[in-house]
């Protein structure tokens, strides 16, 4: 069996790793206890040991401040986890303390654990939510480097969107017929994505993706925990902390039970002692979750509309992510789409399996045996950009005779990947330089107040004249990493920006900090 080609689902709640077997089929690798999914939890002990998965969660009672969960939700944020404070805090750019760790560093321990299930990895594809911003994607690449999955270039590690990987898996299942325009509803622990793709045999062509990076199963858990806290307060006069990991795990377990039972009771051990049994019905849970369900419905409707399709054009609906097991989610899909989703596939394993298949298609073919080459030759994938990218430019307000700054879109959301686009601009006066700015937005806005600036540098030129042409080229690769060139045509001066991960020195330093915590 070849253990060299892997796909990794780095999830908010659970993670998994899959390999390509000797005939080119994906296979989930279990841990020593034969578990095929690993809890995305990290425990950093006071004696420099680390535990990942269920072993980390088992340390919550003893040292709750040292157990970190929901790491993926912070991958795009400028935050660090403080062991001293037991929570995420704003990152200081002046000084980073020894007991503070970035989301990328903590994610690297999860990846290191998964990497140890295999050996001699030649190609790894890690999945990310479709709506992950560029900085979150780069943080994921950083985490992979710190985990020892690749060198300082991302040639060994690439990224793929989670719903795209899932479609890839479904389309390549033996004995399963997936064809036409299909919708993937992906509700994981921390994020929600809905994607529509055209599937023809083993060819997958993504049409459009929508999503919410702040909507997932954990939000349903918190709604349940708020209910539990209110009930506890009515009985014993004290509230429960809705950020307490132990209570959140109890709420998660209650959510799972309500997916198979109409009602359930729970006894809570809170600050004022144990409660009487607190009962909640599935109907009550659904009523509490109505705003979250409406948000899911709106994204599904938006995805169909922006794909320029009608819901009747969708031939099948595929489920991904453990939170799609909730009956209220399945009911919402039926209400919006008027049809039942396809069932019978393990929603926890589809993403990692699809990533392993994709890894097989893009790896150096010398890493594959003949059977694997044959299997990979039949597979084709085309993905799309899930954000708008542009630059800040100036234009003349004819009425006021004043220049104002606006966001000029260069790469449209929905563009087939890889994509490269060049726009022409000109200098508005004689000048010795100009700004090189890269923006990202969810919508096609020209308003600079509604965009995120992901890079801002200056291009120095000599003797720049008014009306000199400036050519700006953006290229966006299959891992959805941006490369930008700003050229002053008259002088031939080019300035390149790659929205890239940390430098080798920064990765080395971050990796050294995490190597102090050995995996148990």
XYZ file of N, CA and C in Angstrom, residues 243-454:
636
model
N -18.602 29.792 27.170
C -17.306 29.548 26.530
C -16.540 28.410 27.206
N -17.136 27.808 28.223
C -16.491 26.703 28.920
C -16.505 25.459 28.022
N -15.321 24.936 27.705
C -15.207 23.821 26.758
C -15.962 22.590 27.249
N -15.914 22.336 28.562
C -16.585 21.147 29.096
C -18.097 21.234 28.890
N -18.688 22.405 29.158
C -20.118 22.578 28.940
C -20.460 22.509 27.450
N -19.567 23.057 26.622
C -19.813 23.009 25.178
C -19.822 21.568 24.669
N -18.953 20.740 25.211
C -18.936 19.334 24.811
C -20.225 18.631 25.243
N -20.756 19.004 26.417
C -22.028 18.440 26.851
C -23.157 18.879 25.927
N -23.109 20.158 25.496
C -24.125 20.653 24.572
C -24.024 19.948 23.226
N -22.790 19.695 22.770
C -22.591 18.983 21.506
C -23.160 17.573 21.576
N -22.937 16.895 22.692
C -23.457 15.547 22.857
C -24.986 15.561 22.892
N -25.561 16.577 23.547
C -27.015 16.712 23.583
C -27.571 16.926 22.175
N -26.886 17.729 21.382
C -27.295 17.970 19.991
C -27.314 16.661 19.204
N -26.300 15.852 19.393
C -26.223 14.568 18.684
C -27.366 13.645 19.087
N -27.671 13.625 20.381
C -28.759 12.770 20.863
C -30.090 13.217 20.265
N -30.295 14.540 20.181
C -31.557 15.063 19.644
C -31.693 14.838 18.139
N -30.620 14.436 17.488
C -30.699 14.090 16.065
C -31.324 12.716 15.862
N -31.335 11.901 16.919
C -31.914 10.558 16.809
C -33.086 10.331 17.757
N -33.266 11.232 18.731
C -34.365 11.098 19.678
C -35.183 12.377 19.718
N -36.454 12.245 20.074
C -37.353 13.400 20.096
C -37.129 14.295 21.313
N -36.568 13.757 22.380
C -36.295 14.560 23.569
C -35.220 13.882 24.401
N -34.631 14.658 25.292
C -33.570 14.099 26.135
C -33.431 14.956 27.384
N -32.961 14.335 28.459
C -32.725 15.034 29.709
C -31.260 15.013 30.077
N -30.810 16.067 30.772
C -29.405 16.170 31.141
C -29.296 16.784 32.529
N -28.354 16.307 33.326
C -28.066 16.877 34.642
C -26.747 17.632 34.540
N -26.754 18.889 34.979
C -25.580 19.743 34.861
C -24.953 19.973 36.232
N -23.636 19.819 36.281
C -22.893 20.114 37.503
C -22.274 21.496 37.339
N -22.940 22.512 37.902
C -22.508 23.890 37.739
C -21.919 24.483 38.993
N -21.736 25.812 39.005
C -21.093 26.473 40.147
C -21.848 26.319 41.461
N -23.163 26.086 41.404
C -23.946 25.897 42.626
C -24.363 24.440 42.839
N -23.587 23.532 42.262
C -23.878 22.118 42.453
C -24.669 21.522 41.313
N -25.025 20.235 41.425
C -25.747 19.563 40.330
C -27.204 20.013 40.246
N -27.703 20.074 39.018
C -29.092 20.464 38.774
C -29.995 19.249 38.840
N -31.297 19.519 38.832
C -32.250 18.462 38.547
C -32.186 18.196 37.045
N -32.814 17.141 36.592
C -32.764 16.809 35.169
C -33.416 17.930 34.352
N -32.684 18.399 33.344
C -33.179 19.442 32.439
C -33.619 18.770 31.149
N -34.872 18.915 30.803
C -35.419 18.273 29.613
C -35.487 19.268 28.450
N -35.175 18.791 27.258
C -35.359 19.582 26.045
C -35.811 18.652 24.925
N -36.754 19.121 24.116
C -37.255 18.334 22.992
C -36.594 18.799 21.700
N -36.660 17.952 20.695
C -36.133 18.330 19.388
C -36.873 19.554 18.850
N -38.182 19.609 19.094
C -38.972 20.765 18.635
C -38.476 22.050 19.287
N -38.182 22.007 20.581
C -37.635 23.186 21.260
C -36.288 23.587 20.651
N -35.447 22.595 20.416
C -34.129 22.863 19.813
C -34.290 23.515 18.442
N -35.220 23.007 17.632
C -35.461 23.587 16.312
C -35.920 25.041 16.432
N -36.788 25.311 17.402
C -37.275 26.683 17.596
C -36.132 27.613 18.013
N -35.248 27.113 18.871
C -34.103 27.919 19.302
C -33.137 28.199 18.150
N -33.102 27.286 17.185
C -32.124 27.360 16.085
C -32.669 28.042 14.840
N -33.855 28.631 14.910
C -34.529 29.111 13.711
C -33.702 30.144 12.946
N -32.984 31.033 13.645
C -32.188 32.049 12.944
C -31.018 31.425 12.190
N -30.406 30.412 12.784
C -29.306 29.720 12.102
C -29.822 28.982 10.867
N -30.978 28.342 11.001
C -31.558 27.615 9.871
C -31.934 28.572 8.753
N -32.480 29.736 9.104
C -32.829 30.727 8.075
C -31.591 31.201 7.332
N -30.483 31.366 8.054
C -29.227 31.775 7.409
C -28.758 30.715 6.412
N -28.928 29.442 6.755
C -28.572 28.347 5.849
C -29.450 28.381 4.610
N -30.743 28.574 4.795
C -31.680 28.631 3.669
C -31.325 29.771 2.713
N -31.027 30.944 3.287
C -30.720 32.119 2.450
C -29.477 31.878 1.598
N -28.459 31.217 2.162
C -27.245 30.939 1.398
C -27.514 29.943 0.268
N -28.357 28.962 0.523
C -28.706 27.999 -0.519
C -29.435 28.694 -1.661
N -30.396 29.532 -1.316
C -31.153 30.257 -2.342
C -30.244 31.197 -3.129
N -29.325 31.857 -2.425
C -28.392 32.769 -3.091
C -27.475 32.019 -4.047
N -27.024 30.833 -3.643
C -26.123 30.052 -4.500
C -26.816 29.635 -5.788
N -28.076 29.211 -5.686
C -28.833 28.842 -6.889
C -29.020 30.055 -7.791
N -29.405 31.170 -7.181
C -29.670 32.392 -7.957
C -28.407 32.886 -8.661
N -27.269 32.932 -7.942
C -26.032 33.451 -8.525
C -25.406 32.469 -9.509
N -25.845 31.219 -9.471
C -25.416 30.246 -10.483
C -26.241 30.384 -11.764
N -27.247 31.292 -11.710
C -28.161 31.534 -12.835
C -28.916 30.255 -13.199
N -29.330 29.558 -12.131
C -30.069 28.313 -12.296
C -31.396 28.414 -11.556
N -32.237 27.438 -11.775
C -33.467 27.273 -11.007
C -33.277 26.038 -10.135
N -33.954 25.990 -9.007
C -33.765 24.844 -8.111
C -34.113 23.520 -8.791
N -35.006 23.561 -9.788
C -35.358 22.327 -10.508
C -34.216 21.832 -11.391
N -33.217 22.709 -11.665
C -32.058 22.298 -12.461
C -31.102 21.417 -11.669
N -31.217 21.462 -10.338
C -30.314 20.698 -9.472
C -30.787 19.244 -9.412
N -29.928 18.339 -9.869
C -30.318 16.926 -9.939
C -30.158 16.198 -8.619
N -29.141 16.574 -7.841
C -28.884 15.896 -6.570
C -28.325 16.875 -5.546
N -28.575 16.571 -4.294
C -28.045 17.369 -3.186
C -27.216 16.444 -2.319
N -25.960 16.793 -2.117
C -25.012 15.966 -1.378
C -24.708 16.614 -0.036
N -24.601 15.810 0.995
C -24.352 16.310 2.344
C -22.897 16.075 2.749
N -22.326 17.083 3.417
C -20.957 16.990 3.922
C -20.928 17.652 5.296
N -20.147 17.070 6.211
C -20.010 17.650 7.537
C -20.976 17.027 8.523
N -20.485 16.755 9.731
C -21.289 16.073 10.729
C -22.566 16.796 11.104
N -22.588 18.121 10.985
C -23.772 18.875 11.396
C -24.942 18.716 10.430
N -24.698 18.159 9.240
C -25.813 17.904 8.318
C -26.656 16.722 8.778
N -26.221 16.047 9.840
C -27.032 14.948 10.394
C -28.240 15.476 11.172
N -28.218 16.758 11.523
C -29.341 17.309 12.278
C -30.607 17.317 11.416
N -31.718 16.778 11.919
C -32.960 16.752 11.142
C -33.411 18.140 10.688
N -33.163 19.172 11.493
C -33.588 20.518 11.102
C -32.850 21.004 9.855
N -31.618 20.555 9.667
C -30.857 20.931 8.466
C -31.408 20.201 7.246
N -31.674 18.908 7.389
C -32.249 18.126 6.288
C -33.618 18.700 5.900
N -34.420 19.068 6.897
C -35.738 19.656 6.618
C -35.598 20.986 5.879
N -34.606 21.787 6.255
C -34.384 23.075 5.592
C -34.023 22.875 4.122
N -33.195 21.868 3.846
C -32.814 21.567 2.464
C -34.050 21.183 1.650
N -34.889 20.337 2.215
C -36.106 19.910 1.503
C -37.045 21.087 1.270
N -37.150 21.997 2.244
C -38.021 23.161 2.088
C -37.544 24.078 0.966
N -36.240 24.291 0.877
C -35.693 25.197 -0.140
C -35.654 24.544 -1.512
N -35.175 23.292 -1.571
C -34.894 22.660 -2.856
C -36.011 21.744 -3.333
N -36.922 21.384 -2.434
C -38.049 20.540 -2.844
C -37.673 19.102 -3.120
N -36.516 18.662 -2.616
C -36.120 17.265 -2.817
C -35.240 16.803 -1.667
N -35.194 15.491 -1.487
C -34.392 14.887 -0.433
C -32.908 14.877 -0.840
N -32.012 15.133 0.117
C -30.588 14.987 -0.204
C -30.201 13.516 -0.321
N -29.136 13.253 -1.068
C -28.603 11.902 -1.199
C -27.986 11.470 0.123
N -28.286 10.251 0.539
C -27.757 9.747 1.801
C -26.956 8.477 1.560
N -26.372 7.951 2.622
C -25.661 6.678 2.517
C -24.160 6.807 2.438
N -23.640 8.069 2.466
C -22.195 8.274 2.436
C -21.777 8.853 3.779
N -20.625 8.432 4.298
C -20.134 8.948 5.563
C -19.722 10.409 5.395
N -20.516 11.301 5.959
C -20.281 12.733 5.756
C -19.024 13.216 6.452
N -18.499 12.445 7.411
C -17.275 12.833 8.106
C -16.016 12.492 7.303
N -16.139 11.594 6.325
C -14.962 11.108 5.609
C -14.867 11.617 4.172
N -15.947 12.208 3.664
C -16.000 12.575 2.246
C -14.944 13.601 1.868
N -14.707 14.572 2.739
C -13.793 15.669 2.400
C -12.350 15.182 2.326
N -11.894 14.449 3.332
C -10.520 13.928 3.306
C -10.320 12.981 2.128
N -11.329 12.155 1.840
C -11.224 11.205 0.719
C -11.108 11.947 -0.612
N -11.923 12.992 -0.785
C -11.847 13.781 -2.015
C -10.513 14.483 -2.159
N -9.965 14.940 -1.035
C -8.662 15.609 -1.069
C -7.560 14.645 -1.487
N -7.654 13.389 -1.030
C -6.650 12.383 -1.424
C -6.724 12.115 -2.927
N -7.944 12.050 -3.454
C -8.097 11.866 -4.900
C -7.485 13.032 -5.674
N -7.772 14.246 -5.199
C -7.217 15.421 -5.878
C -5.690 15.415 -5.800
N -5.147 15.028 -4.635
C -3.692 14.947 -4.492
C -3.102 13.995 -5.526
N -3.810 12.903 -5.778
C -3.333 11.947 -6.771
C -3.297 12.505 -8.176
N -4.210 13.434 -8.478
C -4.252 13.997 -9.836
C -3.167 15.034 -10.077
N -2.666 15.663 -9.007
C -1.704 16.754 -9.202
C -0.283 16.389 -8.776
N -0.085 15.192 -8.240
C 1.253 14.798 -7.828
C 2.116 14.432 -9.026
N 3.406 14.419 -8.808
C 4.341 13.907 -9.801
C 3.964 12.452 -10.084
N 3.749 12.132 -11.342
C 3.258 10.796 -11.692
C 4.237 9.690 -11.318
N 5.502 10.054 -11.052
C 6.468 9.032 -10.616
C 6.145 8.526 -9.212
N 5.270 9.262 -8.498
C 4.856 8.824 -7.162
C 3.744 7.771 -7.211
N 3.210 7.501 -8.410
C 2.063 6.600 -8.559
C 2.463 5.296 -9.228
N 1.764 4.218 -8.859
C 1.959 2.973 -9.595
C 1.030 2.982 -10.810
N 1.068 1.949 -11.625
C 0.323 1.946 -12.880
C -1.190 1.981 -12.649
N -1.658 1.256 -11.643
C -3.097 1.240 -11.354
C -3.574 2.618 -10.890
N -2.757 3.269 -10.074
C -3.117 4.601 -9.600
C -3.113 5.610 -10.753
N -2.120 5.502 -11.638
C -2.070 6.389 -12.807
C -3.319 6.234 -13.651
N -3.736 4.998 -13.854
C -4.934 4.730 -14.655
C -6.161 5.349 -14.002
N -6.288 5.199 -12.685
C -7.445 5.751 -11.960
C -7.443 7.272 -12.007
N -6.263 7.886 -11.852
C -6.181 9.343 -11.822
C -6.393 9.968 -13.197
N -6.083 9.228 -14.243
C -6.212 9.766 -15.598
C -7.662 10.038 -15.982
N -8.588 9.423 -15.284
C -10.005 9.571 -15.613
C -10.658 10.729 -14.850
N -9.887 11.376 -13.974
C -10.461 12.395 -13.082
C -10.079 13.785 -13.568
N -11.038 14.709 -13.503
C -10.786 16.089 -13.925
C -11.540 17.020 -12.981
N -10.914 18.146 -12.619
C -11.536 19.084 -11.691
C -11.282 20.512 -12.138
N -12.335 21.327 -12.088
C -12.207 22.760 -12.337
C -12.921 23.494 -11.220
N -12.177 24.370 -10.503
C -12.760 25.127 -9.394
C -12.852 26.594 -9.774
N -13.452 27.400 -8.876
C -13.658 28.822 -9.158
C -13.154 29.672 -8.002
N -12.886 30.948 -8.292
C -12.531 31.914 -7.248
C -13.772 32.225 -6.418
N -13.586 32.310 -5.119
C -14.729 32.519 -4.239
C -14.782 33.917 -3.624
N -13.912 34.809 -4.106
C -13.949 36.213 -3.700
C -13.646 37.081 -4.922
N -13.905 38.368 -4.781
C -13.483 39.356 -5.768
C -12.129 39.904 -5.323
N -11.224 40.124 -6.293
C -9.916 40.694 -5.994
C -9.692 41.907 -6.891
N -9.108 42.938 -6.319
C -8.894 44.150 -7.096
C -7.796 45.004 -6.521
N -7.799 46.272 -6.917
C -6.798 47.223 -6.434
C -7.475 48.573 -6.218
N -6.873 49.412 -5.397
C -7.410 50.758 -5.198
C -6.847 51.682 -6.266
N -7.744 52.362 -6.960
C -7.362 53.296 -8.029
C -8.100 54.616 -7.810
N -7.780 55.595 -8.639
C -8.449 56.890 -8.539
C -9.127 57.228 -9.863
N -10.244 57.891 -9.749
C -10.948 58.341 -10.946
C -11.461 59.752 -10.717
N -11.678 60.482 -11.795
C -12.073 61.885 -11.708
C -13.585 62.019 -11.605
N -14.046 62.737 -10.592
C -15.445 63.121 -10.470
C -15.647 64.346 -11.355
N -16.244 64.149 -12.536
C -16.376 65.215 -13.526
C -17.136 66.421 -12.973
N -18.152 66.137 -12.185
C -18.983 67.232 -11.671
C -18.217 68.095 -10.671
N -17.459 67.457 -9.787
C -16.721 68.195 -8.765
C -15.290 68.502 -9.181
N -14.839 67.906 -10.275
C -13.465 68.057 -10.749
C -12.448 67.695 -9.652
N -12.752 66.584 -8.967
C -11.860 66.067 -7.933
C -11.683 64.570 -8.120
N -10.490 64.101 -7.789
C -10.243 62.663 -7.852
C -10.706 62.004 -6.554
N -11.252 60.808 -6.691
C -11.601 60.036 -5.506
C -11.151 58.585 -5.705
N -10.898 57.927 -4.595
C -10.374 56.557 -4.638
C -11.521 55.555 -4.637
N -11.348 54.477 -5.424
C -12.372 53.441 -5.502
C -11.701 52.074 -5.645
N -12.475 51.026 -5.447
C -11.983 49.654 -5.606
C -12.232 49.192 -7.034
N -11.147 48.904 -7.752
C -11.239 48.439 -9.136
C -11.060 46.920 -9.157
N -12.108 46.191 -9.516
C -12.064 44.730 -9.507
C -11.283 44.210 -10.717
N -10.374 43.275 -10.443
C -9.565 42.677 -11.516
C -9.982 41.229 -11.753
N -10.108 40.448 -10.690
C -10.567 39.061 -10.822
C -11.957 38.946 -10.199
N -12.891 38.474 -11.000
C -14.279 38.344 -10.556
C -14.475 37.058 -9.760
N -15.352 37.126 -8.767
C -15.786 35.917 -8.079
C -16.439 34.985 -9.101
N -16.140 33.700 -9.020
C -16.691 32.739 -9.971
C -15.799 32.477 -11.162
N -14.649 33.185 -11.259
C -13.714 32.947 -12.365
C -13.120 31.553 -12.258
N -13.030 30.857 -13.381
C -12.451 29.511 -13.392
C -10.969 29.574 -13.058
N -10.516 28.627 -12.251
C -9.117 28.589 -11.829
C -8.328 27.536 -12.602
N -7.034 27.806 -12.843
C -6.318 29.046 -12.542
C -6.737 30.163 -13.487
N -6.567 31.427 -13.050
C -6.978 32.565 -13.858
C -5.918 33.663 -13.758
N -5.715 34.365 -14.855
C -4.823 35.532 -14.868
C -5.529 36.657 -15.621
N -5.449 37.867 -15.091
C -6.147 38.997 -15.697
C -5.259 40.229 -15.575
N -5.172 40.999 -16.674
C -4.395 42.236 -16.689
C -5.309 43.422 -16.971
N -5.215 44.457 -16.139
C -5.944 45.714 -16.349
C -4.958 46.850 -16.568
N -5.363 47.833 -17.378
C -4.519 48.992 -17.658
C -5.017 50.210 -16.872
N -4.070 50.936 -16.284
C -4.349 52.180 -15.571
C -3.336 53.216 -16.035
N -3.423 54.444 -15.538
C -2.437 55.461 -15.900
C -2.196 56.392 -14.724
N -1.020 56.998 -14.707
C -0.698 57.953 -13.654
C -1.526 59.220 -13.841
N -1.978 59.820 -12.734
C -2.821 61.024 -12.843
C -1.987 62.307 -12.800
N -0.656 62.153 -12.568
C 0.237 63.309 -12.543
C 1.674 62.814 -12.633
N 2.616 63.738 -12.816
C 4.025 63.372 -12.737
C 4.323 62.927 -11.312
N 4.957 61.758 -11.158
C 5.218 61.276 -9.816
C 6.340 60.253 -9.826
N 6.949 60.055 -8.642
C 8.097 59.151 -8.550
C 7.746 57.800 -7.937
N 6.464 57.490 -7.879
C 6.038 56.202 -7.359
C 4.526 56.123 -7.294
N 4.047 54.928 -7.031
C 2.600 54.740 -6.909
C 2.328 53.557 -5.975
N 1.151 53.527 -5.332
C 0.842 52.432 -4.406
C 0.469 51.150 -5.152
N 0.897 50.026 -4.608
C 0.509 48.710 -5.125
C -0.362 48.066 -4.052
N -1.666 48.033 -4.298
C -2.624 47.568 -3.298
C -3.410 46.389 -3.851
N -3.641 45.384 -3.015
C -4.457 44.230 -3.391
C -5.633 44.162 -2.426
N -6.839 44.107 -2.974
C -8.043 44.061 -2.148
C -8.798 42.752 -2.349
N -9.574 42.391 -1.347
C -10.429 41.202 -1.403
C -11.798 41.579 -0.867
N -12.852 41.112 -1.526
C -14.207 41.417 -1.067
C -15.140 40.272 -1.418
N -16.250 40.197 -0.684
C -17.251 39.166 -0.943
C -18.220 39.583 -2.041
N -18.346 40.882 -2.247
C -19.269 41.387 -3.267
C -18.552 42.278 -4.266
N -19.206 42.581 -5.406
C -18.569 43.367 -6.473
C -18.641 44.869 -6.194
N -18.041 45.301 -5.105
C -18.171 46.687 -4.681
C -17.019 47.559 -5.157
N -17.339 48.818 -5.472
C -16.312 49.817 -5.768
C -16.002 50.655 -4.533
N -16.805 50.502 -3.491
C -16.620 51.278 -2.270
C -15.444 50.725 -1.482
N -14.415 51.530 -1.308
C -13.194 51.050 -0.644
C -13.432 50.723 0.825
N -14.533 51.229 1.393
C -14.830 50.966 2.800
C -15.286 49.523 3.028
N -15.681 48.834 1.952
C -16.237 47.490 2.092
C -15.311 46.401 1.562
N -14.018 46.712 1.469
C -13.055 45.716 1.006
C -11.997 45.494 2.087
N -11.362 44.343 1.991
C -10.268 44.020 2.901
C -8.960 44.158 2.126
N -8.062 45.002 2.627
C -6.761 45.185 1.973
C -5.829 44.071 2.449
N -5.432 43.197 1.528
C -4.601 42.053 1.913
C -3.120 42.275 1.594
